[in-house]
């Protein structure tokens, strides 16, 4: 696996592949890799001849009081994992390479970015949208793969790709879970042993709420309120939202028509967890 740190070196390799007619899949990550990331790599490989993984802990998507300084990172381990997964290229730029001191541009996706995690974490999706747009323009891949655990992020990226006519096909990968149902996330490493016992309740609560909604479509608000309360009873400290939303607009709905998901963000002491479930 080739490891490059500059946009120039990334482009040189991409150009060589393009000259020999090879297709390219991009998998943007912030490192601290787990099986969820590896599933995105294998999806990328099934679409394209070459795979590029990026590791960049993007400072602009972290709020002031968030975990930028402590975000888990193990570059040597990540490199080994990617080598074993036969990734062709790892792009690991520095903050200066991505955001030179005179950097002044921001990509903002209206509407979608203001709901749910966007409302709770102002500026988060602008940071994501800006860095993903840059990575697309730097690597010029045919496809890019993103996980469905971060479903709102996926839709923000789909919107910006369509709106800016970026010729990259966005593919989503299903959420990868532990045997107990907990969605894999780099931030799970923040959870204590006792919190790891509570965390899977998020997924089981999403599933029970989905069943209840299917049985009683008109009572969505009431079912979501009950589910939120049961998360608090299970030991979550607070719940940012437990909502049924249209998966394209991210707006709340009162009836299930076929394109909805339940979305939840809830706090344990160690970490804020997000998950979603297709209705
Ligand atoms: O999902 C992530 O890891 C990040 O938000 C992404 C897409 C790599 C942008 O920094």
Coordinates of C-alpha atoms and ligand atoms in Angstrom, one line a residue:
X1 CA 0.0 0.0 0.0
X2 CA 1.3 3.4 -0.9
X3 CA 1.0 6.1 1.8
X4 CA 1.0 9.8 0.7
X5 CA 0.7 12.9 2.7
X6 CA 0.4 15.6 0.0
X7 CA -2.4 16.5 -2.5
X8 CA 0.3 16.6 -5.2
X9 CA 1.4 13.0 -4.5
X10 CA -2.2 11.8 -4.3
X11 CA -2.9 13.4 -7.7
X12 CA 0.2 11.9 -9.3
X13 CA -0.9 8.3 -8.3
X14 CA -4.5 8.9 -9.3
X15 CA -3.3 10.2 -12.8
X16 CA -1.2 7.1 -13.3
X17 CA -4.2 4.9 -12.6
X18 CA -6.4 7.0 -14.8
X19 CA -3.9 6.7 -17.7
X20 CA -4.2 2.9 -17.5
X21 CA -8.0 3.2 -17.4
X22 CA -8.5 2.1 -13.8
X23 CA -11.5 3.1 -11.7
X24 CA -11.2 4.5 -8.2
X25 CA -13.2 4.2 -5.0
X26 CA -12.6 6.7 -2.2
X27 CA -13.4 5.9 1.5
X28 CA -12.9 9.0 3.6
X29 CA -12.3 8.3 7.4
X30 CA -11.0 9.9 10.5
X31 CA -8.9 6.8 11.4
X32 CA -9.3 4.6 14.5
X33 CA -10.4 2.1 12.0
X34 CA -12.9 -0.8 12.8
X35 CA -14.8 -3.4 10.9
X36 CA -17.4 -0.8 9.8
X37 CA -14.7 1.0 7.9
X38 CA -13.4 -2.3 6.4
X39 CA -16.9 -3.1 5.2
X40 CA -16.8 0.3 3.3
X41 CA -13.4 -0.7 1.8
X42 CA -14.8 -4.0 0.5
X43 CA -17.8 -2.2 -1.0
X44 CA -15.4 0.2 -2.7
X45 CA -13.4 -2.7 -4.1
X46 CA -16.6 -4.4 -5.5
X47 CA -17.2 -1.2 -7.5
X48 CA -13.7 -0.1 -8.6
X49 CA -10.3 -1.5 -9.4
X50 CA -8.4 0.9 -7.0
X51 CA -9.3 1.9 -3.4
X52 CA -8.1 5.0 -1.6
X53 CA -8.7 5.4 2.1
X54 CA -8.2 8.9 3.6
X55 CA -7.4 9.4 7.3
X56 CA -7.9 12.9 8.4
X57 CA -9.3 14.1 11.7
X58 CA -11.1 17.1 10.4
X59 CA -10.9 19.9 12.9
X60 CA -13.7 22.0 11.3
X61 CA -16.4 19.4 12.0
X62 CA -15.7 19.5 15.8
X63 CA -17.4 22.0 18.0
X64 CA -15.5 24.0 20.6
X65 CA -16.3 21.7 23.5
X66 CA -16.1 18.5 21.6
X67 CA -13.4 15.8 21.5
X68 CA -11.0 16.9 18.7
X69 CA -8.0 16.8 21.1
X70 CA -8.9 13.3 22.4
X71 CA -10.3 11.8 19.2
X72 CA -8.9 8.2 19.1
X73 CA -6.0 7.7 16.8
X74 CA -3.5 4.9 16.1
X75 CA -1.9 5.5 12.7
X76 CA 0.5 2.5 12.8
X77 CA -2.4 0.1 13.6
X78 CA -4.6 1.8 11.0
X79 CA -1.9 1.4 8.4
X80 CA -1.6 -2.3 9.2
X81 CA -5.3 -2.8 9.0
X82 CA -5.5 -1.1 5.5
X83 CA -2.5 -3.1 4.2
X84 CA -4.1 -6.3 5.2
X85 CA -7.3 -5.2 3.5
X86 CA -5.3 -4.6 0.3
X87 CA -6.1 -0.9 0.1
X88 CA -4.0 0.6 -2.8
X89 CA -3.4 4.1 -1.3
X90 CA -3.7 5.7 2.1
X91 CA -3.9 9.5 2.0
X92 CA -3.1 11.0 5.4
X93 CA -2.8 14.8 5.0
X94 CA -1.8 17.2 7.7
X95 CA -4.2 20.0 8.9
X96 CA -2.0 22.5 7.0
X97 CA -2.2 20.5 3.8
X98 CA -6.1 20.6 3.9
X99 CA -6.5 24.0 5.5
X100 CA -3.6 26.4 4.7
X101 CA -3.6 29.5 6.8
X102 CA -5.5 31.6 4.2
X103 CA -8.2 29.1 3.7
X104 CA -11.6 30.9 3.5
X105 CA -14.2 28.7 1.8
X106 CA -17.1 26.8 3.3
X107 CA -19.6 24.4 1.8
X108 CA -23.0 24.6 3.4
X109 CA -26.0 22.4 2.6
X110 CA -29.1 24.3 3.7
X111 CA -32.0 22.5 5.3
X112 CA -30.6 19.0 5.8
X113 CA -27.7 20.4 7.8
X114 CA -29.8 22.3 10.2
X115 CA -31.9 19.3 11.5
X116 CA -31.0 16.8 14.3
X117 CA -27.2 16.6 14.7
X118 CA -26.9 19.8 12.8
X119 CA -29.1 21.6 15.3
X120 CA -27.2 20.1 18.3
X121 CA -23.8 20.5 16.7
X122 CA -23.8 23.9 14.9
X123 CA -21.2 24.0 12.1
X124 CA -20.6 20.2 12.2
X125 CA -22.1 19.5 8.7
X126 CA -20.4 22.6 7.2
X127 CA -17.1 21.1 8.3
X128 CA -18.0 17.7 6.9
X129 CA -19.3 19.1 3.6
X130 CA -16.2 21.3 3.1
X131 CA -13.7 18.5 3.8
X132 CA -15.6 15.9 1.8
X133 CA -15.9 18.3 -1.2
X134 CA -12.1 18.9 -1.0
X135 CA -11.3 15.2 -0.8
X136 CA -13.5 14.6 -3.8
X137 CA -11.8 17.3 -5.8
X138 CA -8.3 16.1 -4.7
X139 CA -8.8 12.4 -5.5
X140 CA -11.4 12.7 -8.3
X141 CA -12.8 9.2 -7.6
X142 CA -15.5 7.4 -9.5
X143 CA -17.3 6.4 -6.3
X144 CA -17.2 7.3 -2.7
X145 CA -18.5 5.1 0.1
X146 CA -20.1 6.3 3.4
X147 CA -21.7 4.3 6.2
X148 CA -25.4 4.5 7.0
X149 CA -24.8 4.9 10.7
X150 CA -24.1 8.5 9.9
X151 CA -27.2 8.7 7.8
X152 CA -27.7 12.5 8.0
X153 CA -24.1 12.9 7.0
X154 CA -24.7 10.6 4.0
X155 CA -27.6 12.6 2.8
X156 CA -25.7 15.9 3.2
X157 CA -23.0 14.5 1.1
X158 CA -25.4 13.2 -1.5
X159 CA -27.0 16.6 -1.7
X160 CA -23.8 18.5 -2.1
X161 CA -22.5 16.1 -4.7
X162 CA -25.7 16.5 -6.8
X163 CA -25.9 20.3 -6.3
X164 CA -22.3 20.9 -7.2
X165 CA -22.4 18.4 -10.1
X166 CA -19.5 16.5 -8.8
X167 CA -19.1 13.4 -10.9
X168 CA -18.8 11.0 -8.0
X169 CA -21.3 8.1 -7.4
X170 CA -22.1 8.0 -3.7
X171 CA -22.6 4.5 -2.3
X172 CA -23.8 3.7 1.2
X173 CA -22.8 0.8 3.4
X174 CA -25.0 -0.8 6.0
X175 CA -24.2 -0.2 9.6
X176 CA -21.9 -2.8 11.1
X177 CA -22.8 -3.9 14.6
X178 CA -21.4 -5.8 17.5
X179 CA -23.2 -9.1 18.4
X180 CA -25.2 -7.2 21.0
X181 CA -26.4 -4.7 18.4
X182 CA -24.2 -1.7 19.2
X183 CA -23.3 0.1 16.0
X184 CA -19.5 0.2 15.5
X185 CA -18.0 3.6 16.0
X186 CA -14.5 4.9 16.8
X187 CA -16.0 6.7 19.7
X188 CA -17.1 3.5 21.4
X189 CA -13.6 3.3 22.8
X190 CA -14.6 6.1 25.1
X191 CA -17.2 3.9 26.8
X192 CA -16.5 2.2 30.2
X193 CA -17.3 -1.5 30.8
X194 CA -20.7 -0.6 32.5
X195 CA -21.6 1.9 29.7
X196 CA -20.8 -0.8 27.1
X197 CA -23.7 -2.8 28.7
X198 CA -26.1 0.1 28.4
X199 CA -25.1 1.2 24.9
X200 CA -26.8 -1.7 23.0
X201 CA -30.2 -0.6 24.4
X202 CA -30.1 2.2 21.9
X203 CA -30.5 -0.3 19.0
X204 CA -33.0 -2.5 20.8
X205 CA -35.1 0.5 21.6
X206 CA -35.0 1.6 17.9
X207 CA -36.1 -1.8 16.9
X208 CA -39.0 -2.0 19.4
X209 CA -40.2 1.5 18.4
X210 CA -40.1 0.5 14.8
X211 CA -42.3 -2.5 15.6
X212 CA -44.7 -0.4 17.6
X213 CA -44.9 2.2 14.8
X214 CA -45.6 -0.5 12.2
X215 CA -48.4 -1.8 14.4
X216 CA -49.8 1.7 15.1
X217 CA -48.8 4.1 12.4
X218 CA -50.8 7.1 13.8
X219 CA -49.1 7.2 17.1
X220 CA -45.6 8.1 16.1
X221 CA -45.0 11.0 18.5
X222 CA -46.3 9.1 21.5
X223 CA -44.1 6.0 20.6
X224 CA -41.0 8.1 20.2
X225 CA -41.6 9.8 23.6
X226 CA -42.0 6.4 25.3
X227 CA -38.8 5.2 23.6
X228 CA -36.9 8.3 24.7
X229 CA -38.1 7.7 28.3
X230 CA -37.0 4.1 28.2
X231 CA -33.5 5.1 27.1
X232 CA -33.3 7.3 30.2
X233 CA -34.5 4.5 32.4
X234 CA -31.9 2.2 30.9
X235 CA -29.1 4.6 32.0
X236 CA -28.6 7.1 29.2
X237 CA -27.9 10.5 30.7
X238 CA -29.8 12.5 28.1
X239 CA -31.3 12.1 24.7
X240 CA -30.8 14.8 22.0
X241 CA -33.6 13.4 19.8
X242 CA -35.6 10.2 19.1
X243 CA -37.5 11.1 15.9
X244 CA -39.1 9.6 12.9
X245 CA -37.9 11.5 9.8
X246 CA -38.3 11.4 6.1
X247 CA -34.9 10.0 5.0
X248 CA -34.5 12.4 2.1
X249 CA -35.6 15.7 3.6
X250 CA -34.7 14.8 7.3
X251 CA -38.0 16.5 8.3
X252 CA -40.2 15.0 11.0
X253 CA -43.2 13.0 9.8
X254 CA -46.5 12.0 11.3
X255 CA -47.3 9.0 9.0
X256 CA -45.2 6.3 7.5
X257 CA -45.2 6.3 3.7
X258 CA -42.2 4.2 2.9
X259 CA -39.1 6.4 3.0
X260 CA -38.7 7.0 6.7
X261 CA -36.2 6.2 9.4
X262 CA -36.1 6.5 13.2
X263 CA -33.1 8.5 14.3
X264 CA -31.6 8.8 17.7
X265 CA -28.7 10.5 19.5
X266 CA -28.2 9.8 23.2
X267 CA -25.5 10.5 25.7
X268 CA -23.6 8.2 28.1
X269 CA -20.9 9.7 30.2
X270 CA -18.2 8.5 27.9
X271 CA -19.7 9.3 24.5
X272 CA -22.7 10.6 22.5
X273 CA -24.1 7.7 20.4
X274 CA -26.1 8.0 17.2
X275 CA -28.0 5.3 15.4
X276 CA -30.9 4.9 13.1
X277 CA -33.4 2.3 11.8
X278 CA -35.2 2.1 8.5
X279 CA -38.9 1.8 8.8
Ligands
LIG1 O1 -17.6 10.0 8.9 C1 -16.5 10.4 9.1 O2 -15.5 9.7 9.5 C2 -16.2 11.9 8.8 O3 -17.3 12.7 9.1 C3 -15.7 12.1 7.3 C4 -16.8 11.7 6.3 C5 -14.5 11.3 7.0 C6 -15.4 13.6 7.1 O4 -14.4 14.0 7.9

